[in-house]
JSON list of C-alpha atoms and ligand atoms in Angstrom, two decimals:
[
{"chain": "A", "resi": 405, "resn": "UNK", "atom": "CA", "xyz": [140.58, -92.14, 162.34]},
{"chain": "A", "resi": 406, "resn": "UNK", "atom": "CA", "xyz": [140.32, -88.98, 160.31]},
{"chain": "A", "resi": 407, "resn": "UNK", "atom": "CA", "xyz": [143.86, -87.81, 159.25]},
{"chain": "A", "resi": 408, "resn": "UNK", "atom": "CA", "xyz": [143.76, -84.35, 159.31]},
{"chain": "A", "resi": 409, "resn": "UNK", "atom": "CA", "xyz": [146.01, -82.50, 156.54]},
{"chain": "A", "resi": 410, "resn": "UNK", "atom": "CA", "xyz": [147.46, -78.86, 156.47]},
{"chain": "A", "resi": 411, "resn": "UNK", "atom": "CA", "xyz": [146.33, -77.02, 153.72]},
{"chain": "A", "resi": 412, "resn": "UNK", "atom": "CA", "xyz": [149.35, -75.69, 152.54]},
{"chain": "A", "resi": 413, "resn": "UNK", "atom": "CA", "xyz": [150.79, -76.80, 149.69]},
{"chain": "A", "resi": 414, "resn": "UNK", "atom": "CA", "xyz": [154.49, -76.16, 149.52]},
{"chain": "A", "resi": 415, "resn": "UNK", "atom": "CA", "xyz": [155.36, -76.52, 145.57]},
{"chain": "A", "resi": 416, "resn": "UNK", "atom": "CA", "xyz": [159.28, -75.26, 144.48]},
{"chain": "A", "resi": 417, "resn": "UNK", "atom": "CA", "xyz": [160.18, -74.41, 141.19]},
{"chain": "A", "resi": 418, "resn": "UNK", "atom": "CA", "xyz": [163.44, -75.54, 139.79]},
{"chain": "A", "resi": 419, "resn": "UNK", "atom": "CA", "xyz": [166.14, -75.47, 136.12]},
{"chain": "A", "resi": 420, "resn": "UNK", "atom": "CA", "xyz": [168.86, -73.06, 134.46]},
{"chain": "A", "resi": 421, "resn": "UNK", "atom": "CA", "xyz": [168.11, -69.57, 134.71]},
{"chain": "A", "resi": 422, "resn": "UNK", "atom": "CA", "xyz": [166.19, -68.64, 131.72]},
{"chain": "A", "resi": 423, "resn": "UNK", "atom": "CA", "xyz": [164.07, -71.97, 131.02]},
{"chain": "A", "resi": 424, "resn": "UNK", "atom": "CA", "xyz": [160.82, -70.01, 131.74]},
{"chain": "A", "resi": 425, "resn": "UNK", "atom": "CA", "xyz": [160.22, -70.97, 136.00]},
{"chain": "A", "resi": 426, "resn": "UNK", "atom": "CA", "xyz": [158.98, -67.06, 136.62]},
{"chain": "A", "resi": 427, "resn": "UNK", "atom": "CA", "xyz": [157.02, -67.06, 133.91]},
{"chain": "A", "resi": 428, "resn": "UNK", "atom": "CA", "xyz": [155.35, -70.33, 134.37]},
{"chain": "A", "resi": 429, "resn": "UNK", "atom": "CA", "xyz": [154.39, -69.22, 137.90]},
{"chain": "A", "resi": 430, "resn": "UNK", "atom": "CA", "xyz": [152.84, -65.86, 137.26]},
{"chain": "A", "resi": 431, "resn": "UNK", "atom": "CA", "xyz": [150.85, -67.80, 133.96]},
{"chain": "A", "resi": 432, "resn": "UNK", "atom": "CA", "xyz": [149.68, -70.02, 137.04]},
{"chain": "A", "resi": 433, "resn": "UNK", "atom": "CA", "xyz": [149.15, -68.13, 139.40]},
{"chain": "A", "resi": 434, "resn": "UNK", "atom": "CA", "xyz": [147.94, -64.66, 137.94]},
{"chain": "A", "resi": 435, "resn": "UNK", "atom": "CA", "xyz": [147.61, -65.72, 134.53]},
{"chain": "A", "resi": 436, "resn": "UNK", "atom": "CA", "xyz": [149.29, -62.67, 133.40]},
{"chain": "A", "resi": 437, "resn": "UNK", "atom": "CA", "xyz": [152.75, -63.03, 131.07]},
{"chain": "A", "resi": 438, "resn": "UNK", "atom": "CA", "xyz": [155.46, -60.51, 130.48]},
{"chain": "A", "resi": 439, "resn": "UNK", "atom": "CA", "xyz": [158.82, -60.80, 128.30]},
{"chain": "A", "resi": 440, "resn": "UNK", "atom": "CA", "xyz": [161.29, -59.85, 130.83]},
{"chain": "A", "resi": 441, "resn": "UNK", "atom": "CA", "xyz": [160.91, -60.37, 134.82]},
{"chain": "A", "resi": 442, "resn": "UNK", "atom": "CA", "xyz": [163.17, -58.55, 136.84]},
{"chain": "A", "resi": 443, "resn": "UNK", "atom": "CA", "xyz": [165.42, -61.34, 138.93]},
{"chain": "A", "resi": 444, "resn": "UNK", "atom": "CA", "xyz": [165.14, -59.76, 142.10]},
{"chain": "A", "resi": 445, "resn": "UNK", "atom": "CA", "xyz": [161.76, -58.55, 142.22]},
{"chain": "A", "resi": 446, "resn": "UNK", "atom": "CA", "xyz": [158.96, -60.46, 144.45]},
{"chain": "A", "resi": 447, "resn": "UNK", "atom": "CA", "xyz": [158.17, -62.20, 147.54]},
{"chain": "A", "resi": 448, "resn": "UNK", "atom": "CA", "xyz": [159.71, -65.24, 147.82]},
{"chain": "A", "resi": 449, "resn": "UNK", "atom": "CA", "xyz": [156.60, -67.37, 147.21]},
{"chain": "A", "resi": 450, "resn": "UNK", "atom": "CA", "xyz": [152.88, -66.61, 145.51]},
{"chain": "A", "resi": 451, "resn": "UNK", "atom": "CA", "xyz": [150.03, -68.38, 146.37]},
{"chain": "A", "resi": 452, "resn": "UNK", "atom": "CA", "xyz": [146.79, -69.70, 144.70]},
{"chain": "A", "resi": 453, "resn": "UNK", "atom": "CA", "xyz": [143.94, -71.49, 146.09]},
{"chain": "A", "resi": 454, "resn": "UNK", "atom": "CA", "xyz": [143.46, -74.75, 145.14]},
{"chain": "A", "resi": 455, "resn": "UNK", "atom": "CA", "xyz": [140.03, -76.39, 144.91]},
{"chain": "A", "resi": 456, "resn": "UNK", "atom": "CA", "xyz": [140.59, -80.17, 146.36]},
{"chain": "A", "resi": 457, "resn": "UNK", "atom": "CA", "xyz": [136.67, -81.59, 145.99]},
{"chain": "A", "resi": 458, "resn": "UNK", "atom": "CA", "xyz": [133.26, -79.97, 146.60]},
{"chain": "A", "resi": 459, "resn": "UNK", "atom": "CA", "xyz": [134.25, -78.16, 150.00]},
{"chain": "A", "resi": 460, "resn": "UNK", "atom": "CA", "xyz": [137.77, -78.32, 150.35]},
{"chain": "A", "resi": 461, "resn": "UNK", "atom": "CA", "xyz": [140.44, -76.13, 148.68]},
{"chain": "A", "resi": 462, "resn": "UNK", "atom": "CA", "xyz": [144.48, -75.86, 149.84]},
{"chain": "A", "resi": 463, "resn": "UNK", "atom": "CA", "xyz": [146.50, -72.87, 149.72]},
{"chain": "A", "resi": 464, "resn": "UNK", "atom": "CA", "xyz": [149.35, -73.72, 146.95]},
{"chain": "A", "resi": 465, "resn": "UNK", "atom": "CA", "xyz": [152.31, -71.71, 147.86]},
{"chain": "A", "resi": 466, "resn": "UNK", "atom": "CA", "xyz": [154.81, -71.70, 144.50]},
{"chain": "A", "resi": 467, "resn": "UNK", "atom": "CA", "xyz": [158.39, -70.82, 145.84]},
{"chain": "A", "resi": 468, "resn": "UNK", "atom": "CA", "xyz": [160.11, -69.51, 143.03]},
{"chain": "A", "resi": 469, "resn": "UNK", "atom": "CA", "xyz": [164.20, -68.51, 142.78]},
{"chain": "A", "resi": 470, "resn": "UNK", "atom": "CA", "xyz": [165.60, -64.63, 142.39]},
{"chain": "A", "resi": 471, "resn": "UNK", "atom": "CA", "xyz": [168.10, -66.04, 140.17]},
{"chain": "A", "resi": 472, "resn": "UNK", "atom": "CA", "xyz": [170.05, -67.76, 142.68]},
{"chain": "A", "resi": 473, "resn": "UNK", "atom": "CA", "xyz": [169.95, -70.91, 140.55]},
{"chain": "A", "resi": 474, "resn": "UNK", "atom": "CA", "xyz": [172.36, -69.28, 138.57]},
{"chain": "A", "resi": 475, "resn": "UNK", "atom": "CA", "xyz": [175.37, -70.23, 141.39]},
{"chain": "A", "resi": 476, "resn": "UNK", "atom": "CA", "xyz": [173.47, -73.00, 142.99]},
{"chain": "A", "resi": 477, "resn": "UNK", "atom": "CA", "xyz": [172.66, -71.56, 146.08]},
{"chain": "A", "resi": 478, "resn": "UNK", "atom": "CA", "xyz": [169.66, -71.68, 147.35]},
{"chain": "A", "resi": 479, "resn": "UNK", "atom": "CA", "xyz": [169.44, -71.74, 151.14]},
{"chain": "A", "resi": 480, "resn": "UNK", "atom": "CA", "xyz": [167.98, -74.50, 152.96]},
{"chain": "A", "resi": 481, "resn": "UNK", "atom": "CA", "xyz": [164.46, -72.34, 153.98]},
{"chain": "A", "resi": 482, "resn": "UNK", "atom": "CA", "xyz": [163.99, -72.98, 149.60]},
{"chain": "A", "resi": 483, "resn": "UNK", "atom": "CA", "xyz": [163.71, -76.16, 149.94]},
{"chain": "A", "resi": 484, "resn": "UNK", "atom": "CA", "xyz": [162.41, -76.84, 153.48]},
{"chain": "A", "resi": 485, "resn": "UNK", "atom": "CA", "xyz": [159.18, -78.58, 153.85]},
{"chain": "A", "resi": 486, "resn": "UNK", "atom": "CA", "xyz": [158.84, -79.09, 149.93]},
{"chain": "A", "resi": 487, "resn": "UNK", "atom": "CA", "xyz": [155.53, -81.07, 148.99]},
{"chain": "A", "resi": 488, "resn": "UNK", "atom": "CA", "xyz": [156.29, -80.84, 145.35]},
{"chain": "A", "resi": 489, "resn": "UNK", "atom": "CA", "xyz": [159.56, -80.34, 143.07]},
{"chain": "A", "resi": 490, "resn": "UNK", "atom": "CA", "xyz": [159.22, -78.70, 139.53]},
{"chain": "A", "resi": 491, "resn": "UNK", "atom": "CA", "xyz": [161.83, -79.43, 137.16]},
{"chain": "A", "resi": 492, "resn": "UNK", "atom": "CA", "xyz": [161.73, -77.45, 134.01]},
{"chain": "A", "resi": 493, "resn": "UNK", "atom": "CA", "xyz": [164.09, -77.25, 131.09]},
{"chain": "A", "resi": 494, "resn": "UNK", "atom": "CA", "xyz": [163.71, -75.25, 127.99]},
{"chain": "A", "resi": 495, "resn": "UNK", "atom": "CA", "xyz": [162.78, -77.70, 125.05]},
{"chain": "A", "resi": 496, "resn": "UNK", "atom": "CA", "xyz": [165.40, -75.55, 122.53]},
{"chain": "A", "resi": 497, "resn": "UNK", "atom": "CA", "xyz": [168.17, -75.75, 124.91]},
{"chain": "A", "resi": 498, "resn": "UNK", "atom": "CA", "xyz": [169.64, -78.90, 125.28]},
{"chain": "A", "resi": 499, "resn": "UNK", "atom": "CA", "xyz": [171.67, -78.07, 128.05]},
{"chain": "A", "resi": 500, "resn": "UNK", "atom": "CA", "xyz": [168.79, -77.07, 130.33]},
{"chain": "A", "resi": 501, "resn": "UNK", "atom": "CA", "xyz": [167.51, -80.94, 129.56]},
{"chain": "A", "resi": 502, "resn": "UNK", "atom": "CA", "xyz": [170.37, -82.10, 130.46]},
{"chain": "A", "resi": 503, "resn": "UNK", "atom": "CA", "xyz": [170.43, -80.63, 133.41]},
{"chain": "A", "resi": 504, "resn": "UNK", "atom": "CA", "xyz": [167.52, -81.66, 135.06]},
{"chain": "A", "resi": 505, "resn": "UNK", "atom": "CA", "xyz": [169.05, -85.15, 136.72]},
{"chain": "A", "resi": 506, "resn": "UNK", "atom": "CA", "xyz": [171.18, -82.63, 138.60]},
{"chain": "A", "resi": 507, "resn": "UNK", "atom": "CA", "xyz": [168.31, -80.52, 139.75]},
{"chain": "A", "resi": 508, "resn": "UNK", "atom": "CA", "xyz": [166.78, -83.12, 140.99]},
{"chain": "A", "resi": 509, "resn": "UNK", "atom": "CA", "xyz": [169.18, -84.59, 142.76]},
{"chain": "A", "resi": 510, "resn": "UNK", "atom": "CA", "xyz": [170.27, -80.78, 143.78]},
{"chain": "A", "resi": 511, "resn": "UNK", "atom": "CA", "xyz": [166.76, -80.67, 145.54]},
{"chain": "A", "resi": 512, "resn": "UNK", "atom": "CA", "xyz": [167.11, -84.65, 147.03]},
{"chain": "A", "resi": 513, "resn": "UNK", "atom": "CA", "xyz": [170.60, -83.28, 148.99]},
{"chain": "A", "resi": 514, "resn": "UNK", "atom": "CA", "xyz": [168.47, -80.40, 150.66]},
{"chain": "A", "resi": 515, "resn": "UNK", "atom": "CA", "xyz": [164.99, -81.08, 150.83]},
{"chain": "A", "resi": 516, "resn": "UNK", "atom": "CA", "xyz": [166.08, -84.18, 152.92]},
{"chain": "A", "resi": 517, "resn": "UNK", "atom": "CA", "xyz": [162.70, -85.73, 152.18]},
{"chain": "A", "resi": 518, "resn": "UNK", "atom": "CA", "xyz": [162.06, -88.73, 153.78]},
{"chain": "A", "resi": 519, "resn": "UNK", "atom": "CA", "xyz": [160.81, -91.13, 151.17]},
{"chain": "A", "resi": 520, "resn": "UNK", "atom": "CA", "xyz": [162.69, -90.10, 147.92]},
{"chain": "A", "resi": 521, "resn": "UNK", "atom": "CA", "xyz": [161.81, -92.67, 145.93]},
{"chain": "A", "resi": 522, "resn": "UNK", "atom": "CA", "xyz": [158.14, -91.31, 146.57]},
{"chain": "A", "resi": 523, "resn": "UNK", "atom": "CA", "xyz": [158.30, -88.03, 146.55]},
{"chain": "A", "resi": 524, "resn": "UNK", "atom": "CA", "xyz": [156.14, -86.01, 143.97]},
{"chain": "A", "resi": 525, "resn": "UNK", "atom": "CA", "xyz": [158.28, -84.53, 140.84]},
{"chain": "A", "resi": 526, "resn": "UNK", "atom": "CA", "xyz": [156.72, -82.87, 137.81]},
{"chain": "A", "resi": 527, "resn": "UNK", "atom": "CA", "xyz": [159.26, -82.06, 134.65]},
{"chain": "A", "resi": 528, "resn": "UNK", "atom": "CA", "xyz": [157.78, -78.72, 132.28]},
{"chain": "A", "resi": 529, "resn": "UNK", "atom": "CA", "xyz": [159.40, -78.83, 129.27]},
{"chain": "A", "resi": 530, "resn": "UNK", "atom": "CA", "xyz": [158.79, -74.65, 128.62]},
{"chain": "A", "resi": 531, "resn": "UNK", "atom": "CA", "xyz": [158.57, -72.77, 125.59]},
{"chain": "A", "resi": 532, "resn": "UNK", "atom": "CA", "xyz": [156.62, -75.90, 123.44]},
{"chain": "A", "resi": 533, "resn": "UNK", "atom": "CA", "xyz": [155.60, -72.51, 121.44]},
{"chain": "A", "resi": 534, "resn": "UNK", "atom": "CA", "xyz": [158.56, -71.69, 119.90]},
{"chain": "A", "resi": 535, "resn": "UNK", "atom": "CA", "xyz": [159.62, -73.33, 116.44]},
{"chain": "A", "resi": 536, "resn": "UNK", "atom": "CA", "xyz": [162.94, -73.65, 116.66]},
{"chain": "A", "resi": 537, "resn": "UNK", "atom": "CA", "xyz": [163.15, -77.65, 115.85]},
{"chain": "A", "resi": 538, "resn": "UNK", "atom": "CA", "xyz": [166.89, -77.57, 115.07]},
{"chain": "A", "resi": 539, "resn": "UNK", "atom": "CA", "xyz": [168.16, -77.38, 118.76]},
{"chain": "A", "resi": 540, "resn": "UNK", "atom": "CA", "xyz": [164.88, -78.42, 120.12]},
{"chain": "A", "resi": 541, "resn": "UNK", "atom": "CA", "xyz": [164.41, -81.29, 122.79]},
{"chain": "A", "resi": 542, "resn": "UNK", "atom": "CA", "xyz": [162.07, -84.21, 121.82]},
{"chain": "A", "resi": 543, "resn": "UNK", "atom": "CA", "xyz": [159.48, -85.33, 123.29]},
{"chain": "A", "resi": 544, "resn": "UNK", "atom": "CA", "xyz": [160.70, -89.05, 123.00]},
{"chain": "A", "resi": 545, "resn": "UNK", "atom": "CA", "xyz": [163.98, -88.04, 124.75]},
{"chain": "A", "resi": 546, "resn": "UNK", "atom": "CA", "xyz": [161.68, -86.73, 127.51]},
{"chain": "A", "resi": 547, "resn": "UNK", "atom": "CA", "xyz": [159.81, -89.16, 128.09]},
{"chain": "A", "resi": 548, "resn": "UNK", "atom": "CA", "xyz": [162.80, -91.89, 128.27]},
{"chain": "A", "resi": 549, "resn": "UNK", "atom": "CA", "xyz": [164.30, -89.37, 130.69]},
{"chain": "A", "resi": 550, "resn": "UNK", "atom": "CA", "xyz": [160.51, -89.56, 133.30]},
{"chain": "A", "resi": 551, "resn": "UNK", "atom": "CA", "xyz": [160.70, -92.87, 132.89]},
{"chain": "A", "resi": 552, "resn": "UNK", "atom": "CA", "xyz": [164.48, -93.65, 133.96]},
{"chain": "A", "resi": 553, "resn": "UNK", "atom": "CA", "xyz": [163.81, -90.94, 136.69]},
{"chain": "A", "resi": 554, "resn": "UNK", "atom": "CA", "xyz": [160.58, -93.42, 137.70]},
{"chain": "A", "resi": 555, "resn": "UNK", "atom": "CA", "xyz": [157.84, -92.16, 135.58]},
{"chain": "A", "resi": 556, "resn": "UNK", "atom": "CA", "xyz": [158.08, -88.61, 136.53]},
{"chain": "A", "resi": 557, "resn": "UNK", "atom": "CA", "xyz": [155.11, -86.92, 135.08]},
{"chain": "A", "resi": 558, "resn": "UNK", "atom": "CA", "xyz": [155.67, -84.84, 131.95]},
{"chain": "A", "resi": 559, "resn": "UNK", "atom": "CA", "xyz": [153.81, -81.96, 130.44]},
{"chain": "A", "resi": 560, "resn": "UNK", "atom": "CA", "xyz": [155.05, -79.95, 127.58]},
{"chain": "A", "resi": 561, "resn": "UNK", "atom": "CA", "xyz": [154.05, -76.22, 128.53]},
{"chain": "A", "resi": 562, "resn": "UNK", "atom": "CA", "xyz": [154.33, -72.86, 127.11]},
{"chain": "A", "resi": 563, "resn": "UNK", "atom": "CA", "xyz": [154.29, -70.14, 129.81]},
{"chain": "A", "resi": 564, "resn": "UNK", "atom": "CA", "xyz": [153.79, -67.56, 126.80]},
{"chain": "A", "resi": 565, "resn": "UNK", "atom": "CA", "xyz": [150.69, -69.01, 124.98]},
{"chain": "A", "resi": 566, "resn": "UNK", "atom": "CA", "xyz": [149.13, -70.62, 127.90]},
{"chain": "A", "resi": 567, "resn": "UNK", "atom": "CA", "xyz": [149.45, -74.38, 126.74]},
{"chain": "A", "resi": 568, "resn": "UNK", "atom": "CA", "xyz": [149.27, -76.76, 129.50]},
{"chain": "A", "resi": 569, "resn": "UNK", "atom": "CA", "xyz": [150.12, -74.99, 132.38]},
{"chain": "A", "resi": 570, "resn": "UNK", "atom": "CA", "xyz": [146.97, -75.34, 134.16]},
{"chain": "A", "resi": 571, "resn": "UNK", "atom": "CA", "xyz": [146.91, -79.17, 133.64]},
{"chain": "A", "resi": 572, "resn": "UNK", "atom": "CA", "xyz": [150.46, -79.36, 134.76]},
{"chain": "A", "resi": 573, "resn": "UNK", "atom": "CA", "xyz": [149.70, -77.53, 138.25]},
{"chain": "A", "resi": 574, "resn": "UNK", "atom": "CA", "xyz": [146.72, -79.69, 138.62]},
{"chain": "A", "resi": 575, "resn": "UNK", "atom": "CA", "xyz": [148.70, -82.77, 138.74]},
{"chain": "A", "resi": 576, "resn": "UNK", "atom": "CA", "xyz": [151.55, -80.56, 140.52]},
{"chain": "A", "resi": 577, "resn": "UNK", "atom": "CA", "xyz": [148.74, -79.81, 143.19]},
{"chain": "A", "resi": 578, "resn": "UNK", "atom": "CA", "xyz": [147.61, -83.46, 142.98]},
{"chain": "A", "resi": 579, "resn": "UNK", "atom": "CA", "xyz": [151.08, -84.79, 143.93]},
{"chain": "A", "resi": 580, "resn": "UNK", "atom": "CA", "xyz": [151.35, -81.77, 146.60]},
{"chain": "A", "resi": 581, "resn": "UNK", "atom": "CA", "xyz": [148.64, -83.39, 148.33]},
{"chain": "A", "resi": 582, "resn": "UNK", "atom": "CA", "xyz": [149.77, -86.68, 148.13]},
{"chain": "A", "resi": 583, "resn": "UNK", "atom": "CA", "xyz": [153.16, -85.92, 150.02]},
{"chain": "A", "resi": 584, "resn": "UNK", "atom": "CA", "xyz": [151.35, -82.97, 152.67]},
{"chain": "B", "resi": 1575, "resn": "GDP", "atom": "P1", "xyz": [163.62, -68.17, 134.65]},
{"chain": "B", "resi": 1575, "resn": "GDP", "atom": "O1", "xyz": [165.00, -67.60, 134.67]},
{"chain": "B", "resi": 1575, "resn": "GDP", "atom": "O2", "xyz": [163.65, -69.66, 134.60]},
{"chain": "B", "resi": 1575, "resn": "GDP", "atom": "O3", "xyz": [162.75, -67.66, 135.75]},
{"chain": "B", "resi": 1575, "resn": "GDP", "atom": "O4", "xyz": [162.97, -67.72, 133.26]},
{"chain": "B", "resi": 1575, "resn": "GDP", "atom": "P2", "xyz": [162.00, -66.46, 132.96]},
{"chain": "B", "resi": 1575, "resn": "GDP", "atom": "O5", "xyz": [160.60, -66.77, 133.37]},
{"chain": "B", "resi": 1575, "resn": "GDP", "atom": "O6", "xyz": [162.62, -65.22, 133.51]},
{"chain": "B", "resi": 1575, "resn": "GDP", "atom": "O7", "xyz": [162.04, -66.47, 131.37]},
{"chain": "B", "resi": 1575, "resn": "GDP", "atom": "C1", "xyz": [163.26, -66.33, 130.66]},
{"chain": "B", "resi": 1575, "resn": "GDP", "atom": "C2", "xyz": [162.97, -65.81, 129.27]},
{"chain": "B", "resi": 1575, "resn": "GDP", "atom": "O8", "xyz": [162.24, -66.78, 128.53]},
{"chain": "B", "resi": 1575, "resn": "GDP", "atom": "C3", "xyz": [162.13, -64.54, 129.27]},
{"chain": "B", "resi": 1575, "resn": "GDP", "atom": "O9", "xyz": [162.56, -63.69, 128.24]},
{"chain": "B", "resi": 1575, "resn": "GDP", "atom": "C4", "xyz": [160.74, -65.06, 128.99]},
{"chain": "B", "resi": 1575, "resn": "GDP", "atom": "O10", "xyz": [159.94, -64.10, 128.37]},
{"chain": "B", "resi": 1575, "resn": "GDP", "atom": "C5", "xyz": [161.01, -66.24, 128.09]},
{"chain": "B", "resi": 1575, "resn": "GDP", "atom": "N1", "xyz": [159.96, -67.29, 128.21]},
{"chain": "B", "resi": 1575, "resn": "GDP", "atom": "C6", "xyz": [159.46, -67.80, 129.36]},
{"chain": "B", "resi": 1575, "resn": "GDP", "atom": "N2", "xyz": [158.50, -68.71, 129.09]},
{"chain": "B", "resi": 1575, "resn": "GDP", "atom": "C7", "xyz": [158.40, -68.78, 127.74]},
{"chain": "B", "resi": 1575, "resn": "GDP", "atom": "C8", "xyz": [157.57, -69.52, 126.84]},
{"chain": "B", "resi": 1575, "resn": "GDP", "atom": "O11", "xyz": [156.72, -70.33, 127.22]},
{"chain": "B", "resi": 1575, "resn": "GDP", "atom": "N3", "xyz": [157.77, -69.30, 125.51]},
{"chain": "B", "resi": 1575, "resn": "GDP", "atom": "C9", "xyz": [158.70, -68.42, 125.04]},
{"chain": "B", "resi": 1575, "resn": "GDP", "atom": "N4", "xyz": [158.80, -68.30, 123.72]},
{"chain": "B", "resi": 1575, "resn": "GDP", "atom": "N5", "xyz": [159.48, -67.71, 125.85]},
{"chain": "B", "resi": 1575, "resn": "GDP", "atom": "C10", "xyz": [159.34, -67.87, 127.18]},
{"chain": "B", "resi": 1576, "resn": "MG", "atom": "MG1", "xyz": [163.20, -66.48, 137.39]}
]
């Protein structure tokens, strides 16, 4: 029996204001990249089409905040119907890192998913281009963090220089499609 999926791809972005989440979506989704984004500007969602195999492609809708993460409160319709979380922190603030255990769990309390110990999460560690090693996050201390938070995949990404942002919405998709 054929199991028929829906081809949208629900796919939130989540982390501290400022780690980069706008920015990563327009790289993605209009490969296009611009210092300053104004918070309250946009649809709530873009979309991309996603090529699945030969003669099947997915609509990827990427819900992004308006700067609402800021006070934690993001109504329920954010997180509704999720396929795919995106946690990102900012790899020269420490804080942001540290913060990412509470996004996720943040986005378990709402999404109300029904397997969470399943359910697709990516980590971006944003701004891999800039060199400030003093304050930065390492890689090591990311990776212990995926793996205590069950091998979440992990893709250091710069949103400015294009580094690894397509690879990291491919397996963003990938997991998208698992959950749909
Ligand atoms: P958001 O609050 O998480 O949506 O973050 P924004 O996308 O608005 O980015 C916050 C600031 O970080 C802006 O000034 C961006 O230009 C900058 N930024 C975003 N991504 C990168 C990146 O990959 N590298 C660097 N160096 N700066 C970035
Ligand atoms: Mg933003």
């Amino acid at each position: 029996m054929s199991t028929r999926k829906k081809q949208i791809l629900k796919v939130i972005i989540l982390g501290d204001s400022g780690v980069g989440k706008t920015s990563l979506m327009h790289r993605y989704v209009n490969d296009k990249y611009s210092q300053q984004y104004k918070a309250t500007i946009g649809a709530d969602f873009l979309t991309k089409e996603v090529a699945i195999d030969n003669d099947t492609t997915a609509t990827m809708q990427v819900w992004d905040t308006a700067g609402q993460e800021r006070f934690q409160s993001l109504g329920v319709a954010f997180y509704r119907g999720a396929d795919c979380c995106v946690l990102v922190y900012d790899v020269t603030n420490p804080k942001s890192f540290e913060n990412i255990k509470s996004w996720r769990d943040e986005f378990l309390i709402h999404a109300n998913v029904s397997s969470p110990e399943t359910f697709p999460f990516v980590i971006l560690g944003n701004k891999v281009d800039t060199k400030d090693s003093k304050k930065s996050v390492t890689l090591k201390a990311a990776q212990e963090l995926s793996k205590s938070l069950g091998n979440i995949p992990l893709f250091q990404t710069s949103a400015k220089n294009s580094i690894n942002v397509d690879s990291a919405f491919e397996e963003i998709a990938r997991g998208a499609l698992e959950q749909n």
